[in-house]
Short mmCIF file of C-alpha atoms in Angstrom, two decimals:
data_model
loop_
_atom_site.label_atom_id
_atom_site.label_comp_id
_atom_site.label_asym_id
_atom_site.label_seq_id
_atom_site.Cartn_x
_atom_site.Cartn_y
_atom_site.Cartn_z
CA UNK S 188 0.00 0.00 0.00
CA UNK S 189 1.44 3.35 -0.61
CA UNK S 190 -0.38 7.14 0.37
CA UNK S 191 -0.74 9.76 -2.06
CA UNK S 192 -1.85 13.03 -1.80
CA UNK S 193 -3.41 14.19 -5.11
CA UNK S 194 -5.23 16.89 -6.75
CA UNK S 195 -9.26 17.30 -6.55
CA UNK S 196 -10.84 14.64 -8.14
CA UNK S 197 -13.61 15.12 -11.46
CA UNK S 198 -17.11 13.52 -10.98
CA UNK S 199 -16.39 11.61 -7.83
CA UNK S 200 -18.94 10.27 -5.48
CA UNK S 201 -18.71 9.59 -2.02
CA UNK S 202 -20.14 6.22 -0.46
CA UNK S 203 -20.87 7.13 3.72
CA UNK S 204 -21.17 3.14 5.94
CA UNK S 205 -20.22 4.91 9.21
CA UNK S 206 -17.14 3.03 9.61
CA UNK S 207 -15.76 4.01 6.49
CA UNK S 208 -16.05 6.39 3.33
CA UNK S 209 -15.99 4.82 -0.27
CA UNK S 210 -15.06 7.31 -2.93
CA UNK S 211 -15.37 6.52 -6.54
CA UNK S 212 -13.97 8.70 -8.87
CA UNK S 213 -13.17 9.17 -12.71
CA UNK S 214 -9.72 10.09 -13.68
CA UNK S 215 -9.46 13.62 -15.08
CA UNK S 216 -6.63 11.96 -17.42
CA UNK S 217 -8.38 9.04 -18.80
CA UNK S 218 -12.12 9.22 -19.62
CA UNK S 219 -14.36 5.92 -18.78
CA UNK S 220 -11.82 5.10 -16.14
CA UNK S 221 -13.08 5.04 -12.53
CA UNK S 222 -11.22 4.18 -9.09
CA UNK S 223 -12.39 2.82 -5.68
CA UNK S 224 -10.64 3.97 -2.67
CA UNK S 225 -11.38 4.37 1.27
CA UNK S 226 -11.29 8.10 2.66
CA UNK S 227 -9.74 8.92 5.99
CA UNK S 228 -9.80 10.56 8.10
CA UNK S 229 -12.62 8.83 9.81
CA UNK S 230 -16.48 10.63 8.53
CA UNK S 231 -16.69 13.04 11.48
CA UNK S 232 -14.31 14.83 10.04
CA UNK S 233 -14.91 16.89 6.45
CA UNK S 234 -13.88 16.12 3.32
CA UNK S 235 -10.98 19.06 1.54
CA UNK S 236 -10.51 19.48 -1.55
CA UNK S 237 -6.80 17.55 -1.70
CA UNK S 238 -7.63 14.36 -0.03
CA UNK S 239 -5.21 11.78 1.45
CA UNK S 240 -6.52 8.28 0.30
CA UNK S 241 -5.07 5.01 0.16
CA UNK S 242 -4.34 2.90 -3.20
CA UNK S 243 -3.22 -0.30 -4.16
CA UNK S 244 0.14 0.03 -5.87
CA UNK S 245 -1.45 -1.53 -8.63
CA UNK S 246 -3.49 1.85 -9.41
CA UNK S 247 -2.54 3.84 -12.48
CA UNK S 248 -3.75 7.03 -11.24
CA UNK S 249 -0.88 9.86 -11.83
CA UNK S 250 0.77 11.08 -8.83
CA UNK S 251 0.36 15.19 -9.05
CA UNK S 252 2.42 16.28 -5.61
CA UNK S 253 4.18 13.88 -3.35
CA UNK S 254 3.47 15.96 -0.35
CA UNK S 255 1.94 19.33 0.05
CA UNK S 256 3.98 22.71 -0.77
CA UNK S 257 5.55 23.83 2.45
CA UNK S 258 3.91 27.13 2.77
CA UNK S 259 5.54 30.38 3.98
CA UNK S 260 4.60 30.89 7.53
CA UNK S 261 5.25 33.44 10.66
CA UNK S 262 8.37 30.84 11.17
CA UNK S 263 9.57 30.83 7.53
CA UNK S 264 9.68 34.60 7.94
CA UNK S 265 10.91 34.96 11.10
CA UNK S 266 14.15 32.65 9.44
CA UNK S 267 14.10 35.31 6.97
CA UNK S 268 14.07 38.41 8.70
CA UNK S 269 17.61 36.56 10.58
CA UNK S 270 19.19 35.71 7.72
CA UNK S 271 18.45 39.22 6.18
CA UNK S 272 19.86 40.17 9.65
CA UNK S 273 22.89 38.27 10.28
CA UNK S 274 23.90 39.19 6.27
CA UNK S 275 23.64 42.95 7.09
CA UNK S 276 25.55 42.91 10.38
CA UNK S 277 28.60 41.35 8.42
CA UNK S 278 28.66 45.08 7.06
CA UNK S 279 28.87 44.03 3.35
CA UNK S 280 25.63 45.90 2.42
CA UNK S 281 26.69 48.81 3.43
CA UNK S 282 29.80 48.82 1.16
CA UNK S 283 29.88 51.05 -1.65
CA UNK S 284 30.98 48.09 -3.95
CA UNK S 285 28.41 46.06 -2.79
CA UNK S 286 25.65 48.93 -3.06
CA UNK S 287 27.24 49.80 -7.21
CA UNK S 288 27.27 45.82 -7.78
CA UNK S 289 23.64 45.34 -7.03
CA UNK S 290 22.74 48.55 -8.84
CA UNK S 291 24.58 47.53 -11.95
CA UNK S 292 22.82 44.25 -11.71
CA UNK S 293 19.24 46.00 -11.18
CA UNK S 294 20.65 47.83 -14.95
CA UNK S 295 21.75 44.83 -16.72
CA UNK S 296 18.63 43.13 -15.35
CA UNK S 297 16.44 45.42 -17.11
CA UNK S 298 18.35 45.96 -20.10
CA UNK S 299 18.70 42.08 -21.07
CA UNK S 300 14.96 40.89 -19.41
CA UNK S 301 12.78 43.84 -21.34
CA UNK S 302 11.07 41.57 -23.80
CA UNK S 303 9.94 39.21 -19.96
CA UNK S 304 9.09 42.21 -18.57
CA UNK S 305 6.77 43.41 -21.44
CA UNK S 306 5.16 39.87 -22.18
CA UNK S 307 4.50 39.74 -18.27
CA UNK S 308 2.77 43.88 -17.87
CA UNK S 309 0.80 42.36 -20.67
CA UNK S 310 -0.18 38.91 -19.27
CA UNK S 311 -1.38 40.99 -15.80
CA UNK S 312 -2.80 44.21 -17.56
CA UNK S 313 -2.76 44.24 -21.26
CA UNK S 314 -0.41 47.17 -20.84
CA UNK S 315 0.58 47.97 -24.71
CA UNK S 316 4.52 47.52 -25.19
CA UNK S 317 5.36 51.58 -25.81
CA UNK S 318 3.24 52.63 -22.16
CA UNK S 319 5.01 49.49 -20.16
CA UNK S 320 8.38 50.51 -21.36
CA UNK S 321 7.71 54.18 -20.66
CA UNK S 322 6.12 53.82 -17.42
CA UNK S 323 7.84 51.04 -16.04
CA UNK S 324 11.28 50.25 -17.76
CA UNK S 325 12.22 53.75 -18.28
CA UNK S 326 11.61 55.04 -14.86
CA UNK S 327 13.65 51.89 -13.55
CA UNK S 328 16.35 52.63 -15.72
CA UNK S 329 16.79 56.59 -14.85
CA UNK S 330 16.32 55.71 -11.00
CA UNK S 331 19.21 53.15 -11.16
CA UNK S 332 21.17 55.70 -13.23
CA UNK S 333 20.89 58.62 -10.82
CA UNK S 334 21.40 56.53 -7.60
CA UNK S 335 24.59 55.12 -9.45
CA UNK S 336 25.36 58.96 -10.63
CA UNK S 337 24.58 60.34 -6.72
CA UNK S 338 25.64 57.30 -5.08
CA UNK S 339 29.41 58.77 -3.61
CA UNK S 340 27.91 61.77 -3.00
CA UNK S 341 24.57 60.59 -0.86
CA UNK S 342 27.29 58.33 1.57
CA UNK S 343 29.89 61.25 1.86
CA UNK S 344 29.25 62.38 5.47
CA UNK S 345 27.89 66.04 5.68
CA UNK S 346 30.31 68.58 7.79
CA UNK S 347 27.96 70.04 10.62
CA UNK S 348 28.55 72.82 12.96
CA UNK S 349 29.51 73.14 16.12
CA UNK S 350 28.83 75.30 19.30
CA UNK S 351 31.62 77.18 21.19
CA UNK S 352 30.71 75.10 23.96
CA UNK S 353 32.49 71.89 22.23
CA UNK S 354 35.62 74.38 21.06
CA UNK S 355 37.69 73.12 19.55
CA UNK S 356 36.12 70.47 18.26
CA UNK S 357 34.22 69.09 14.88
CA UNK S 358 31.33 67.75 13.50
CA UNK S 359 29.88 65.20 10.73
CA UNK S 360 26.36 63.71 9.66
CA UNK S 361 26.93 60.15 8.81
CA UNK S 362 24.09 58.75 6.70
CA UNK S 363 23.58 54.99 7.68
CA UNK S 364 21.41 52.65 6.31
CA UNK S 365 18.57 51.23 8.87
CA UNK S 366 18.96 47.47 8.41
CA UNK S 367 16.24 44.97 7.27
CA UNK S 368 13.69 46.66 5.24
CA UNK S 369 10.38 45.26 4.11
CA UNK S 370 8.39 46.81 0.54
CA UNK S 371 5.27 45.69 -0.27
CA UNK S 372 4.43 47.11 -3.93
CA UNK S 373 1.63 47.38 -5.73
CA UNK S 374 -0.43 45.83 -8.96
CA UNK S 375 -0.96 48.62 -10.97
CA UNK S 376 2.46 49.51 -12.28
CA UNK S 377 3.81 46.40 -10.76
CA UNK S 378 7.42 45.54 -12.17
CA UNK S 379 8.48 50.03 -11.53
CA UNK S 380 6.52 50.08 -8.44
CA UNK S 381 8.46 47.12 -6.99
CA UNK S 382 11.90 47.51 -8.17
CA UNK S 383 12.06 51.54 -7.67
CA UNK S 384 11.60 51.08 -3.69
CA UNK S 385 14.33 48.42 -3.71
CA UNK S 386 16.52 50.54 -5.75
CA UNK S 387 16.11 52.88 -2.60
CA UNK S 388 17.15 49.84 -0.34
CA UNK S 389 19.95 48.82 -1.76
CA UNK S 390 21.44 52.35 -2.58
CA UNK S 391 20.90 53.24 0.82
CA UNK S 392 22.58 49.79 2.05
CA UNK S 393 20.16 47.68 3.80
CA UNK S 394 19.15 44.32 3.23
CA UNK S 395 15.76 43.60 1.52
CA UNK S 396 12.53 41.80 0.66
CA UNK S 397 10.15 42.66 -2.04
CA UNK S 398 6.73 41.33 -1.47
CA UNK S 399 5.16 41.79 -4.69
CA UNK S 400 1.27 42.02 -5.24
CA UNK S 401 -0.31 38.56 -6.01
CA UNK S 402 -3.05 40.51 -8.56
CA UNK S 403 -0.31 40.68 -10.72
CA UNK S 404 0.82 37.05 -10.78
CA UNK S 405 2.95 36.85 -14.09
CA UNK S 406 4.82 40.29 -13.35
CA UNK S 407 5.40 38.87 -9.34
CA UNK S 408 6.36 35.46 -10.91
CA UNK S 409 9.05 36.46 -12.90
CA UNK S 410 10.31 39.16 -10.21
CA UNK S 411 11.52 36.13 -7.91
CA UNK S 412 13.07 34.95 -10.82
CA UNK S 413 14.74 37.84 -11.98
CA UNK S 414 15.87 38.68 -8.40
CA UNK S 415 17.28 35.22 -7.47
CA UNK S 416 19.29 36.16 -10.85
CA UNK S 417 20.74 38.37 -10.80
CA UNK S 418 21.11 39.85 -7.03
CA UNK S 419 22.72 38.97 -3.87
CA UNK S 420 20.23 36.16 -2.22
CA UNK S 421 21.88 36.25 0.98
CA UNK S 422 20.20 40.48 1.38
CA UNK S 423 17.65 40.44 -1.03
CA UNK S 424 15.01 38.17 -1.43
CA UNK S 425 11.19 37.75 -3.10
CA UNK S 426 8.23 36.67 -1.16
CA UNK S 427 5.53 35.67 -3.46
CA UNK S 428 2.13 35.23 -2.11
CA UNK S 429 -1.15 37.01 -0.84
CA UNK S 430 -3.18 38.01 2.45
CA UNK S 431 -0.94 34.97 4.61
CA UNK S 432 2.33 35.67 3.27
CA UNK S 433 1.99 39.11 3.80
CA UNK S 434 0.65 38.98 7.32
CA UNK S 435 3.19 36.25 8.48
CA UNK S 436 5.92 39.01 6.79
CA UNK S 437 4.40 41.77 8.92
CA UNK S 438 4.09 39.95 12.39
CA UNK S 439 8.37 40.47 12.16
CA UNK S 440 10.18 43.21 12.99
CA UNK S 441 11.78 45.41 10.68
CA UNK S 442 13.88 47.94 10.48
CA UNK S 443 11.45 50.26 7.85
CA UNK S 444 8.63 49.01 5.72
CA UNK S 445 7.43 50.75 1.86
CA UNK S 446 4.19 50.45 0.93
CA UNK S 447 2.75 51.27 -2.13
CA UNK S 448 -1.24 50.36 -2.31
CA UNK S 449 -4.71 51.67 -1.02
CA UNK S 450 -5.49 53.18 2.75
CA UNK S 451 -7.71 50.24 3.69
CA UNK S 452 -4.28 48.13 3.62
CA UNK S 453 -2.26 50.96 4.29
CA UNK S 454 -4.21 51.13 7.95
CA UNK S 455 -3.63 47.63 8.64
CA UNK S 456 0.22 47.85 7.91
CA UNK S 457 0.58 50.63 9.92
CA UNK S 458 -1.38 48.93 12.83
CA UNK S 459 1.23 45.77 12.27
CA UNK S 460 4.42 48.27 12.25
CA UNK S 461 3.09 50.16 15.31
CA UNK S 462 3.65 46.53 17.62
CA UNK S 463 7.38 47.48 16.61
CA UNK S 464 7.80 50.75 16.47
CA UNK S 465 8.97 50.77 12.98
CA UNK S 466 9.01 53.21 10.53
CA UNK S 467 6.73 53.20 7.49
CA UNK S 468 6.44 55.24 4.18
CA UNK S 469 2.71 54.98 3.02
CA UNK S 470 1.92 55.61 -0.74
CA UNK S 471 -1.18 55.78 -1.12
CA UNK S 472 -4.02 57.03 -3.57
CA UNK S 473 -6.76 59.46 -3.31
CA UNK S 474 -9.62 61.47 -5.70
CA UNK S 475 -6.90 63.93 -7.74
CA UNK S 476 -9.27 66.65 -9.36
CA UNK S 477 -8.55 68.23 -12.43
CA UNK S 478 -10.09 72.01 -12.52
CA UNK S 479 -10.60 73.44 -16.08
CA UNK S 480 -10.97 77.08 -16.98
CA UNK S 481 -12.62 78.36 -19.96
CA UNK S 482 -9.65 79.79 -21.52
CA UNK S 483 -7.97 77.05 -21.97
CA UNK S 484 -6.72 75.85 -25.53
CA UNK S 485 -9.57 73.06 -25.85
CA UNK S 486 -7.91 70.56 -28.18
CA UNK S 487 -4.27 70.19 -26.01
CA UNK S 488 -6.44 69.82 -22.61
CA UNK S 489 -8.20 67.35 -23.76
CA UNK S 490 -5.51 65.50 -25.22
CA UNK S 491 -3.65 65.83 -22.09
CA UNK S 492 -6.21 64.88 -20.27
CA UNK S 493 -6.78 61.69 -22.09
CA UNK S 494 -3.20 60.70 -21.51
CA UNK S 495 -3.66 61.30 -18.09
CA UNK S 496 -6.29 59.25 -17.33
CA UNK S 497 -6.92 56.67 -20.10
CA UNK S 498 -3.70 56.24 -21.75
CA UNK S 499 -1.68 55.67 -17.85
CA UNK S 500 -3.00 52.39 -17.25
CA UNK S 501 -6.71 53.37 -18.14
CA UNK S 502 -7.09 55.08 -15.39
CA UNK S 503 -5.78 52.76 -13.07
CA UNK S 504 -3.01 55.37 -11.89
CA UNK S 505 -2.96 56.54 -8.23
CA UNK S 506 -2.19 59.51 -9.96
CA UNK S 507 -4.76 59.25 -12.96
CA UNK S 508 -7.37 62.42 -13.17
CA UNK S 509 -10.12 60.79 -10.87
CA UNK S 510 -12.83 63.96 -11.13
CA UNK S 511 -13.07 66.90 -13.51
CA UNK S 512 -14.44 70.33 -12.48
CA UNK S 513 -15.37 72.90 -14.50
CA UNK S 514 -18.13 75.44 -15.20
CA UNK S 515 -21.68 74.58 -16.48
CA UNK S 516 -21.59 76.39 -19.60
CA UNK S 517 -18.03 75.25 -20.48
CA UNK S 518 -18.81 71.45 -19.77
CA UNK S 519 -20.81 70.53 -23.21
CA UNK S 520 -17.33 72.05 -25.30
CA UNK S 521 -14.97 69.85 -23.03
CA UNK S 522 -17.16 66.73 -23.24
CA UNK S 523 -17.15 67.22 -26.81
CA UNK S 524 -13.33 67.70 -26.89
CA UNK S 525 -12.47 64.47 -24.64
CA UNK S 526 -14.66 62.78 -27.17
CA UNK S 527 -13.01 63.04 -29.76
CA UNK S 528 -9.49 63.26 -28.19
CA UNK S 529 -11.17 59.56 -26.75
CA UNK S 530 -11.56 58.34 -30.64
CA UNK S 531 -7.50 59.75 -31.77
CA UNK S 532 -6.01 57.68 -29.08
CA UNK S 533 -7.98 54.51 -29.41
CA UNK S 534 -10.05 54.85 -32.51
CA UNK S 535 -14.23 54.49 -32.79
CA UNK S 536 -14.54 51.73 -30.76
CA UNK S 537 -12.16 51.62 -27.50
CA UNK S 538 -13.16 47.87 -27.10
CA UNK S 539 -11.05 46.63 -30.10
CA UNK S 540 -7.94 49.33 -28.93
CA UNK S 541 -4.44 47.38 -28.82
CA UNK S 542 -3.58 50.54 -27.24
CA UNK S 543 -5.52 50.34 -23.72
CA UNK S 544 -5.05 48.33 -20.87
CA UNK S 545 -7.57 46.07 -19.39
CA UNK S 546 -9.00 46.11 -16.02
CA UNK S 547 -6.43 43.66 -14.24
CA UNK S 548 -8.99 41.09 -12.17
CA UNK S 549 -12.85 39.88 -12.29
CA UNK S 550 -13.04 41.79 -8.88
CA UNK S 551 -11.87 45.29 -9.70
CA UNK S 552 -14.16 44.83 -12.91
CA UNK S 553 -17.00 44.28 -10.44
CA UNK S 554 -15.99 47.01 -8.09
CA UNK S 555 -15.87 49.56 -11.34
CA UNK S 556 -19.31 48.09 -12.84
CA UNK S 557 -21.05 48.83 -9.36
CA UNK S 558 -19.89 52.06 -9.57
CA UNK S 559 -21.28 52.41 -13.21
CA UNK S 560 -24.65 50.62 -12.53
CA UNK S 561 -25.58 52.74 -9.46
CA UNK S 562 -28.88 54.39 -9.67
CA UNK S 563 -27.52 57.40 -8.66
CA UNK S 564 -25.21 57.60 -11.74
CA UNK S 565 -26.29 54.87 -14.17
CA UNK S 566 -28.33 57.60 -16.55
CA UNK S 567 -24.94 60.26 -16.28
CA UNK S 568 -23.32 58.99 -18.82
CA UNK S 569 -22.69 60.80 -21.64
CA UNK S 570 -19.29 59.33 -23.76
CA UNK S 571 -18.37 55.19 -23.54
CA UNK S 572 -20.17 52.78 -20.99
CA UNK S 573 -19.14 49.99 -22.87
CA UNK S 574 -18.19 46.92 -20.95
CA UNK S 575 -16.46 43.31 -21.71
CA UNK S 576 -16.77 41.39 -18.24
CA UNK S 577 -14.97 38.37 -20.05
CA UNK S 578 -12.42 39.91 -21.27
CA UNK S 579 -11.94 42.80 -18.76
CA UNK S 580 -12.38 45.64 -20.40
CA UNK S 581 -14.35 48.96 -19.79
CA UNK S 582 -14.17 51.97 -22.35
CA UNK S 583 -13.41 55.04 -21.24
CA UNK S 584 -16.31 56.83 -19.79
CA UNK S 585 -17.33 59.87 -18.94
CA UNK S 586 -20.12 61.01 -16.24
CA UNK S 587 -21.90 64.67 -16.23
CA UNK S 588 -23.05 65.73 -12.33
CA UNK S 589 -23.29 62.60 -10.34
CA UNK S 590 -24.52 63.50 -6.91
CA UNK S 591 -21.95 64.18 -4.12
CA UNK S 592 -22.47 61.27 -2.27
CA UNK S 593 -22.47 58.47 -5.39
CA UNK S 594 -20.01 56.33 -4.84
CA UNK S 595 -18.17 57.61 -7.77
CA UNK S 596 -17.60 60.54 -6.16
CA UNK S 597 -16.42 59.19 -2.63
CA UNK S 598 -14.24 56.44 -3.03
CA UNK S 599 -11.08 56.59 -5.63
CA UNK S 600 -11.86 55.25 -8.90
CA UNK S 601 -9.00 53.59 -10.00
CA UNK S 602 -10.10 52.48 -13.72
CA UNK S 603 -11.67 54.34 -17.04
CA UNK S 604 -14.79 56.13 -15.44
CA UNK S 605 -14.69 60.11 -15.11
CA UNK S 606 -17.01 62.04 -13.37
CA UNK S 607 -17.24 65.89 -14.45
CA UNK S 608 -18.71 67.88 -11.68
CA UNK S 609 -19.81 71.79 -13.16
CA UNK S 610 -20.07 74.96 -10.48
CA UNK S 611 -20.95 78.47 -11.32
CA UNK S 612 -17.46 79.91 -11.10
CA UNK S 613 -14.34 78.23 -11.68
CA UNK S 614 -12.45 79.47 -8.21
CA UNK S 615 -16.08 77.25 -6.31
CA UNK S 616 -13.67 74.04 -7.60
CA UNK S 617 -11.27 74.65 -4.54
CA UNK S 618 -14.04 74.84 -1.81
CA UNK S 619 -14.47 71.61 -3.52
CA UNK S 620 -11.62 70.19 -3.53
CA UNK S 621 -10.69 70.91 0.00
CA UNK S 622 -13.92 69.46 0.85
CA UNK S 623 -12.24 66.17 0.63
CA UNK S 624 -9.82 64.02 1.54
CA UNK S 625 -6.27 65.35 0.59
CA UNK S 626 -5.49 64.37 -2.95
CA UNK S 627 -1.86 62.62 -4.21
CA UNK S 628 -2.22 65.15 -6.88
CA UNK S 629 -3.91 68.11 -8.59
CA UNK S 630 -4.16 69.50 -11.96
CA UNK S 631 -5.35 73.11 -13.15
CA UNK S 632 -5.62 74.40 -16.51
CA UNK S 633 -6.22 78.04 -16.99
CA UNK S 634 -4.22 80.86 -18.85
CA UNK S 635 -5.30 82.81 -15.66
CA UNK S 636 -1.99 83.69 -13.45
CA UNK S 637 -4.11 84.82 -10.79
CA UNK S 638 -6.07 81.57 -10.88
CA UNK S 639 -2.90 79.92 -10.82
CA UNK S 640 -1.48 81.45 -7.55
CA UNK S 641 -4.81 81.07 -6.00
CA UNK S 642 -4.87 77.13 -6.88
CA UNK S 643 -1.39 76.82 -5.90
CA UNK S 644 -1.91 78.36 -2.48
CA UNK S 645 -5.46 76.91 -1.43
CA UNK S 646 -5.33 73.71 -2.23
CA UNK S 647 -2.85 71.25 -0.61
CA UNK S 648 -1.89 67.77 -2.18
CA UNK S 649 1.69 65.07 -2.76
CA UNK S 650 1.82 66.92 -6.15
CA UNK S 651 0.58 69.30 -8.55
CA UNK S 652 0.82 70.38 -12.40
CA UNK S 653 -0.62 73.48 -14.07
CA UNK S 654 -2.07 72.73 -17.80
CA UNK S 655 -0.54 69.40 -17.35
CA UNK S 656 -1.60 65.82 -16.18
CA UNK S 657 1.09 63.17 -14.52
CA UNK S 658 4.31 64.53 -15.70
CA UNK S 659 5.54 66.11 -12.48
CA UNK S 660 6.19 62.53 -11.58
CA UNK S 661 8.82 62.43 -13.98
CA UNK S 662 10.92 64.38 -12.52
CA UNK S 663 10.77 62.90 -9.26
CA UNK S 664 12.97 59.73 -8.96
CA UNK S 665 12.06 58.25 -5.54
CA UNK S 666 8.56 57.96 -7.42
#
């Protein structure tokens, strides 16, 4: 007799004596072809889906797994964290070899793994092959260039002064890196957004773990790959996984932990780091308004606008245009203008675009079509609605005065739907806006100097562009 432990059996049936379970079973590899076995454990107990059952060696059923995956556990990770440990305290991390070595290696990485890195942004998102190198190889590629660039400079100690009191005497800053450092990325730009925070790491010479986001499977897949590589194993590692892995990764203590990802999760990491006392950086999203004046050149807002929202992921950009504001009798010309700046970038029919990415799972397609179909909003739409649930894939759409307290207009969209609120005057948009939660970022466009001081001074988010959309990130590398 031998025990197997196999994967969940097709059209099996399960025979209950009381002193024993009979299951019969067909084969998911041959048709016609059925197998008798007894179940344990005994029938108080329920039947799992992989089920331990014993067969006569004679059986020709296929043995899938041998034994069940070790899974990664608060003890796995706590081995982790102290061999992350014990590697930085030998004091090679914080080398400047050591630091240029793994930077070079980030480079190379990137350089000779492009066409993996493309095939897997489109496996997760769609993303077309010009946005993913843009968005996500470029901006690896010019962070590991300035941190290589910067890198003598950043570790050169900083002369401080002194007081007579310590005469005669001198002073430095020494910048030292913390230690063990945890970064949790996110799905949406999921190859930049994970290897830009461990650029940080590294340059900055502590040890590291990337926990990539499971949403994006093929991009975290080939991460761990890519990282075991071509980096140092022994200070930084890949933790692949979802809601377990991440929680047995947070019950340790660490020396600083990234996060890149929505305030709901954002709460509970900080609530995990707090048992520690450890430091956290918190990226997180928010509603970014757009306010448009009437004297704007129509045709280049709109097109900017369009590459803000649609063409960055399709809206699925923490820093995307989430709500347009702009005056009643001026909405009907901008509406008309994102229309058909809508139809250059993706043609008549968005749906059949090679040049739009698709919602990334079944459940933020849900989220997004609730927030579509609610009665509060569902007759507000006045460009796209179009929807593909089995492939994913929402138009762009635009909304004209959704009540205040739609859900469109209180939680952050994060896809292809754009509500545009209208108010009597343009400077009403900043009551507005400061009305709410503060935003990552803010746009204006106006040829109005004195509307631009105003806007600049009132309102209060991470970032802000005048007649622009997104850009500002560009030149800010720790992005």
């Amino acid at each position: 007799m031998r025990s197997l432990c196999v994967e969940p059996f097709q059209n099996f049936s399960v025979v209950d004596t009381g002193a024993r379970r009979t299951l019969t079973y067909c084969s998911p590899w041959k048709t016609n072809h059925k197998h008798e076995a007894v179940l344990f454990p005994p029938p108080s107990r329920p039947i799992r889906k992989s089920l331990c059952i014993c067969l006569s060696s004679s059986s020709k059923l296929p043995v899938m797994m041998e034994e069940e995956k070790k899974t990664f556990d608060a003890n796995e990770a706590a081995l982790l964290v102290k061999e992350l440990n014990e590697s930085f305290r030998t004091g090679k991390t914080k080398s400047y070899e050591w630091r240029v070595s793994q930077l070079k290696s980030i480079e190379k990485m990137v350089v000779e793994r492009e066409k993996d890195i493309c095939e897997a942004l489109y496996k997760d998102l769609s993303k077309p092959e010009f946005e993913a190198f843009v968005s996500e190889i470029a901006m690896v590629k010019s962070s590991c260039k300035e941190a290589l660039k910067e890198l003598k400079h950043w570790m050169k100690p900083e002369k401080a002064k002194t007081s007579m009191a310590t005469y005669p005497s001198s002073a430095e800053i020494v910048s030292e890196p913390l230690g063990a450092v945890l970064v949790i990325s996110t799905w949406n730009y999921p190859f930049a957004l994970s290897v830009k925070p461990v650029i940080g790491a590294i340059t900055a010479g502590n040890a590291t773990v990337l926990k990539p986001s499971e949403i994006a499977p093929a991009t975290s897949s080939l991460l761990s790959k890519l990282f075991e590589e071509y980096l140092d194993r022994s200070a930084v590692r890949v933790v692949e996984g979802d809601v377990p892995q991440t929680t047995a990764l947070l019950e340790q203590k660490w020396d600083k932990i990234f996060y890149t990802g929505s305030p709901r999760v954002g709460r509970i990491i900080m609530t995990a780091a707090a048992k520690h006392l450890t430091p956290v950086v918190l990226e997180l999203g928010g509603k970014c308004p757009a306010v448009i004046d009437s004297d704007v050149d129509l045709q280049v807002t709109a097109r900017r606008i369009v590459a803000g929202k649609w063409q960055a992921n399709n809206g699925q950009a923490c820093i995307s245009v989430d709500y347009i504001i702009t005056t009643k009798d001026f909405a009907p010309k901008l509406i008309d203008a994102l229309r058909k700046g809508i139809e250059e970038c993706f043609g008549t029919d968005p749906m059949e675009s090679k040049d739009i990415s698709r919602i990334v799972s079944s459940n933020h397609f849900s989220r997004l079509q609730s927030l579509m179909d609610e009665y509060k909003v569902y007759n507000k739409i006045v460009v796209g609605g179009q929807r593909n649930q089995k492939e994913l894939k929402i138009a762009p759409t635009i909304f004209l005065d959704v009540p205040g307290d739609s859900q469109l207009m209180q939680e952050e969209i994060f896809g292809p739907l754009l509500p545009i609120i209208t108010v009597e005057n343009v400077k009403d948009s900043i009551d507005l806006i400061n009305s709410k939660p503060k935003p990552l970022a803010a746009y204006l466009f106006t040829n109005n100097d004195k509307l631009k001081n105003y806007f600049v001074q009132s309102v209060s988010s991470g970032g802000m562009a005048i007649n622009d959309t997104v850009l500002h990130i560009v030149r800010s590398p720790n992005y």
